[in-house]
Coordinates of C-alpha atoms in Angstrom, one line a residue:
M1 CA 241.3 127.9 27.4
D2 CA 241.5 126.9 23.7
L3 CA 238.3 124.8 23.3
A4 CA 239.4 123.3 20.0
L5 CA 242.7 122.1 21.6
L6 CA 240.7 120.6 24.4
E7 CA 238.7 118.6 22.0
D8 CA 241.9 117.4 20.1
K9 CA 243.5 116.3 23.4
L10 CA 240.4 114.5 24.5
V11 CA 240.4 112.6 21.1
E12 CA 244.1 111.8 21.8
A13 CA 243.3 110.6 25.3
I14 CA 240.4 108.3 24.0
T15 CA 242.6 106.9 21.4
K16 CA 245.5 106.3 23.8
A17 CA 243.1 104.4 26.1
A18 CA 242.0 102.2 23.3
T19 CA 245.4 101.4 21.9
T20 CA 247.7 101.3 24.9
I21 CA 247.5 100.4 28.6
P22 CA 248.9 102.2 31.7
K23 CA 252.5 101.4 32.4
P24 CA 251.8 100.1 36.0
T25 CA 249.3 97.6 34.5
F26 CA 251.7 96.4 31.8
E27 CA 254.4 95.9 34.3
A28 CA 252.0 94.0 36.6
L29 CA 251.2 91.7 33.7
K30 CA 254.8 91.1 32.9
K31 CA 255.6 90.2 36.5
S32 CA 252.5 87.9 36.6
K33 CA 253.9 86.0 33.6
E34 CA 257.1 85.4 35.5
R35 CA 255.2 83.6 38.2
E36 CA 253.2 81.4 35.8
N37 CA 253.7 78.4 33.6
G38 CA 251.8 76.3 31.1
V39 CA 248.5 77.7 30.0
A40 CA 248.6 80.6 32.2
E41 CA 251.9 81.8 31.1
A42 CA 250.8 81.3 27.5
Q43 CA 247.6 83.4 28.1
L44 CA 249.6 86.2 29.5
D45 CA 252.2 86.0 26.9
V46 CA 249.4 86.5 24.2
I47 CA 248.0 89.4 26.2
L48 CA 251.4 91.1 26.3
Q49 CA 252.1 90.5 22.6
N50 CA 248.6 92.0 21.8
I51 CA 249.3 95.1 23.8
K52 CA 252.6 95.6 22.0
I53 CA 251.0 95.1 18.5
G54 CA 248.0 97.5 19.3
S55 CA 250.4 100.1 20.6
K56 CA 252.8 99.9 17.6
K57 CA 250.2 99.9 15.1
R58 CA 247.9 102.4 16.9
I59 CA 244.9 100.0 16.8
P60 CA 242.6 99.0 19.6
I61 CA 244.2 96.3 22.0
C62 CA 240.6 94.9 22.4
Q63 CA 237.7 94.8 19.9
D64 CA 235.4 96.0 22.7
T65 CA 236.5 99.6 23.2
G66 CA 234.0 100.1 26.0
T67 CA 231.3 102.5 27.2
P68 CA 232.7 105.9 27.3
T69 CA 232.7 107.2 30.8
F70 CA 234.3 110.4 32.0
Y71 CA 235.2 111.7 35.5
V72 CA 235.5 115.4 35.6
E73 CA 237.0 117.3 38.5
A74 CA 236.4 121.0 37.9
G75 CA 237.8 123.9 39.8
S76 CA 235.1 126.3 41.0
G77 CA 237.0 129.2 39.4
F78 CA 237.4 127.3 36.0
S79 CA 236.0 129.3 33.1
N80 CA 233.9 127.8 30.2
L81 CA 232.9 124.9 32.3
K82 CA 229.5 124.7 30.6
K83 CA 231.2 124.0 27.3
V84 CA 233.2 121.0 28.5
G85 CA 230.2 118.5 28.3
P86 CA 229.5 119.2 24.6
I87 CA 233.2 119.1 23.8
I88 CA 233.4 115.6 25.4
V89 CA 230.5 114.4 23.3
R90 CA 232.1 115.8 20.1
A91 CA 235.5 114.1 21.1
V92 CA 233.7 110.8 21.5
R93 CA 232.1 111.1 18.1
R94 CA 235.4 112.0 16.5
A95 CA 237.4 109.2 18.2
T96 CA 234.7 106.7 17.1
K97 CA 235.6 107.4 13.5
E98 CA 239.3 108.3 13.8
T99 CA 240.7 105.7 16.2
P100 CA 238.3 103.9 15.3
L101 CA 236.2 102.7 18.2
R102 CA 233.5 100.1 18.1
P103 CA 230.1 101.7 18.3
N104 CA 228.8 100.6 21.8
A105 CA 225.8 102.8 22.4
V106 CA 222.5 101.0 21.9
H107 CA 218.9 102.2 22.8
P108 CA 217.7 100.0 25.6
I109 CA 214.2 99.7 24.1
T110 CA 214.5 99.7 20.4
G111 CA 218.0 98.1 20.2
K112 CA 219.2 100.7 17.7
N113 CA 222.8 101.5 17.7
S114 CA 223.6 105.3 17.4
G115 CA 226.8 104.4 15.5
D116 CA 228.9 107.0 17.2
N117 CA 229.1 106.0 21.0
T118 CA 226.7 108.8 22.0
G119 CA 223.2 108.7 23.1
K120 CA 221.0 109.5 26.1
N121 CA 223.3 109.9 29.1
I122 CA 226.2 108.5 27.0
P123 CA 229.0 109.4 27.2
Y124 CA 228.4 109.2 30.9
I125 CA 229.9 112.1 32.6
E126 CA 230.3 112.5 36.5
W127 CA 231.2 115.9 37.8
Q128 CA 233.0 117.0 41.0
I129 CA 233.7 120.4 42.1
A130 CA 237.2 121.2 43.5
D131 CA 238.7 124.3 45.1
S132 CA 241.0 125.2 42.3
N133 CA 241.1 126.9 38.9
E134 CA 242.1 123.7 37.1
L135 CA 240.3 121.0 35.3
K136 CA 240.9 117.2 35.3
I137 CA 239.1 114.9 32.9
V138 CA 239.7 111.1 33.3
Y139 CA 238.5 108.8 30.5
L140 CA 237.6 105.3 31.8
P141 CA 236.1 103.0 29.1
K142 CA 234.3 99.9 30.4
S143 CA 233.9 96.7 28.4
G144 CA 230.8 94.7 28.3
G145 CA 232.4 91.5 29.6
S146 CA 233.7 93.0 32.8
E147 CA 230.8 95.2 33.3
N148 CA 228.3 92.4 33.2
M149 CA 230.1 90.9 36.2
S150 CA 229.4 94.0 38.3
Q151 CA 227.5 92.9 41.4
L152 CA 225.7 94.6 44.5
T153 CA 225.1 92.7 47.7
M154 CA 223.1 94.2 50.5
M155 CA 224.9 92.3 53.3
P156 CA 223.4 91.9 56.8
P157 CA 225.5 94.3 58.9
A158 CA 226.0 91.7 61.6
K159 CA 228.3 89.8 59.2
G160 CA 230.9 92.6 59.5
L161 CA 234.3 92.5 57.7
D162 CA 234.3 88.7 57.6
G163 CA 231.2 88.8 55.6
V164 CA 232.7 91.4 53.2
K165 CA 235.8 89.1 52.5
E166 CA 233.5 86.1 52.0
I167 CA 231.3 88.0 49.5
V168 CA 234.3 89.3 47.5
L169 CA 235.9 86.0 47.3
D170 CA 232.7 84.2 46.3
R171 CA 231.7 86.7 43.7
V172 CA 235.1 86.8 41.9
A173 CA 235.3 83.0 42.1
T174 CA 232.0 82.6 40.3
M175 CA 232.8 85.1 37.6
K176 CA 235.5 82.7 36.4
G177 CA 236.9 83.9 33.1
K178 CA 233.9 86.2 32.0
P179 CA 235.5 89.5 33.0
C180 CA 238.7 88.6 31.1
P181 CA 241.1 88.2 34.0
P182 CA 243.6 89.0 35.4
T183 CA 241.3 91.8 36.6
V184 CA 241.5 94.8 38.7
V185 CA 238.7 94.5 41.2
G186 CA 236.9 97.7 42.4
I187 CA 235.1 97.5 45.7
G188 CA 232.6 100.0 47.2
L189 CA 231.7 99.7 50.8
G190 CA 228.8 101.4 52.6
G191 CA 226.6 104.3 51.7
G192 CA 223.6 103.1 49.8
S193 CA 223.1 100.8 46.9
N194 CA 223.9 103.5 44.3
I195 CA 226.7 104.9 46.3
A196 CA 228.5 101.5 46.8
M197 CA 228.4 100.8 43.0
N198 CA 229.6 104.3 42.2
L199 CA 232.5 104.0 44.7
A200 CA 233.5 100.6 43.3
K201 CA 233.8 102.0 39.8
R202 CA 235.6 105.2 41.0
A203 CA 238.1 102.9 42.8
L204 CA 239.3 101.9 39.4
L205 CA 240.6 105.4 38.7
R206 CA 243.6 104.5 41.0
P207 CA 246.6 103.1 39.2
V208 CA 247.7 99.5 39.8
G209 CA 250.0 99.5 42.8
V210 CA 248.5 102.6 44.4
H211 CA 246.7 101.7 47.6
H212 CA 244.2 103.6 49.6
E213 CA 245.6 106.4 51.8
E214 CA 244.0 104.9 55.0
R215 CA 246.0 102.0 56.4
I216 CA 243.0 100.0 57.4
I217 CA 241.7 100.0 53.9
S218 CA 245.0 99.5 52.2
D219 CA 245.7 96.5 54.4
L220 CA 242.3 95.0 53.3
E221 CA 243.2 95.6 49.7
V222 CA 246.4 93.7 50.0
E223 CA 244.8 90.8 51.9
L224 CA 242.0 90.5 49.3
K225 CA 244.4 90.5 46.5
E226 CA 246.5 87.6 48.1
K227 CA 243.3 85.5 48.8
L228 CA 241.8 86.2 45.4
N229 CA 245.0 85.0 43.7
E230 CA 244.7 81.7 45.8
L231 CA 241.4 80.9 44.0
G232 CA 243.2 79.4 41.0
V233 CA 240.9 81.2 38.5
G234 CA 243.9 82.4 36.6
P235 CA 244.3 84.4 33.3
M236 CA 241.2 84.2 31.2
G237 CA 239.7 81.7 33.7
L238 CA 241.9 78.8 32.6
G239 CA 243.8 78.3 35.9
G240 CA 246.9 79.9 37.4
K241 CA 248.2 82.0 40.2
T242 CA 247.1 85.4 38.7
T243 CA 243.4 86.0 39.0
V244 CA 243.6 89.7 39.8
L245 CA 246.3 92.4 39.3
D246 CA 245.0 94.6 42.1
V247 CA 242.1 95.4 44.5
K248 CA 240.8 98.9 44.9
I249 CA 238.5 99.8 47.8
E250 CA 236.5 103.1 48.4
Y251 CA 234.1 103.5 51.2
A252 CA 231.3 105.7 52.7
H253 CA 229.7 105.6 56.1
R254 CA 226.6 103.5 56.0
H255 CA 223.2 103.3 57.7
P256 CA 223.2 101.1 60.8
A257 CA 220.7 98.7 59.2
S258 CA 222.5 98.4 55.8
Y259 CA 225.8 97.3 54.5
P260 CA 226.1 97.6 50.8
V261 CA 229.1 95.8 49.1
G262 CA 229.6 96.8 45.5
I263 CA 232.0 95.0 43.2
V264 CA 233.0 96.2 39.7
P265 CA 235.8 94.3 38.1
Q266 CA 237.8 95.8 35.2
C267 CA 239.4 93.6 32.5
W268 CA 243.2 93.1 32.1
A269 CA 243.3 96.1 29.7
N270 CA 242.4 98.4 32.7
R271 CA 242.1 101.4 30.4
R272 CA 242.3 104.8 31.9
V273 CA 243.7 108.1 30.6
P274 CA 243.5 111.6 32.2
V275 CA 243.6 115.0 30.7
F276 CA 244.8 118.0 32.6
V277 CA 243.9 121.6 32.0
S278 CA 245.9 124.1 34.1
A279 CA 244.8 127.6 35.2
D280 CA 247.0 129.2 32.4
G281 CA 245.0 127.2 29.8
S282 CA 247.7 124.6 28.9
I283 CA 246.4 121.1 28.3
E284 CA 248.3 117.8 28.8
V285 CA 247.3 114.2 28.3
G286 CA 248.6 112.1 31.2
E287 CA 249.5 108.6 31.9

């Protein structure tokens, strides 16, 4: 694998995430505009125009370019794996200058901004080992507005599925316009507190329109999307039929005495770009 090329491709992916949005998200926004009128339609029109300008001029579609987060799926036979982490850090530093990105890495005690989007545990990199000789890196930047609306509820298990639905509807309704709707809502069910929140964010890796492989979960995703869009929160919280673009659910088996429900919304930009490294060393930036 050409390590310098991997760094270049990661910079390309980071820039792509900041200046464009995935096609399924763009199409969902366009369809949402067709269903709206008045203020809601105007808000979606501004969002769509903003996306086109950012893409054309290669400038960020939002001033908050997010906290750099990477999900790495590494084949057990992939060589040079120990060098991937440092390459990701270098790519973030380069992209911060070259794209440019807003510096979003601040020390939690001193308040000092590192100036290059790197610092202790940032960029955040989550690793998974796969049975292959390939490498997949997905860049998922998360803005402050949507991240601040992330919530964990330790629900009494006796409330069951009806309790889950009630929690999701209540939490999204109270978020109003703070996460910059229409959002994609990631939901993590079960496991423990950390597992549920991790699953909720990982759920955002799935493109808009791609449902869970298990029917019982995909049916719940569709049902919640319909009910959330009946809340009337609307684009940017100003009212309308489109509060969410999609709902994504991941789950883990839970302790009998616990039922964690994690909710992590992603703003309308829904930024996400994968990089693929094949066994022969070729590298591709995906959609």
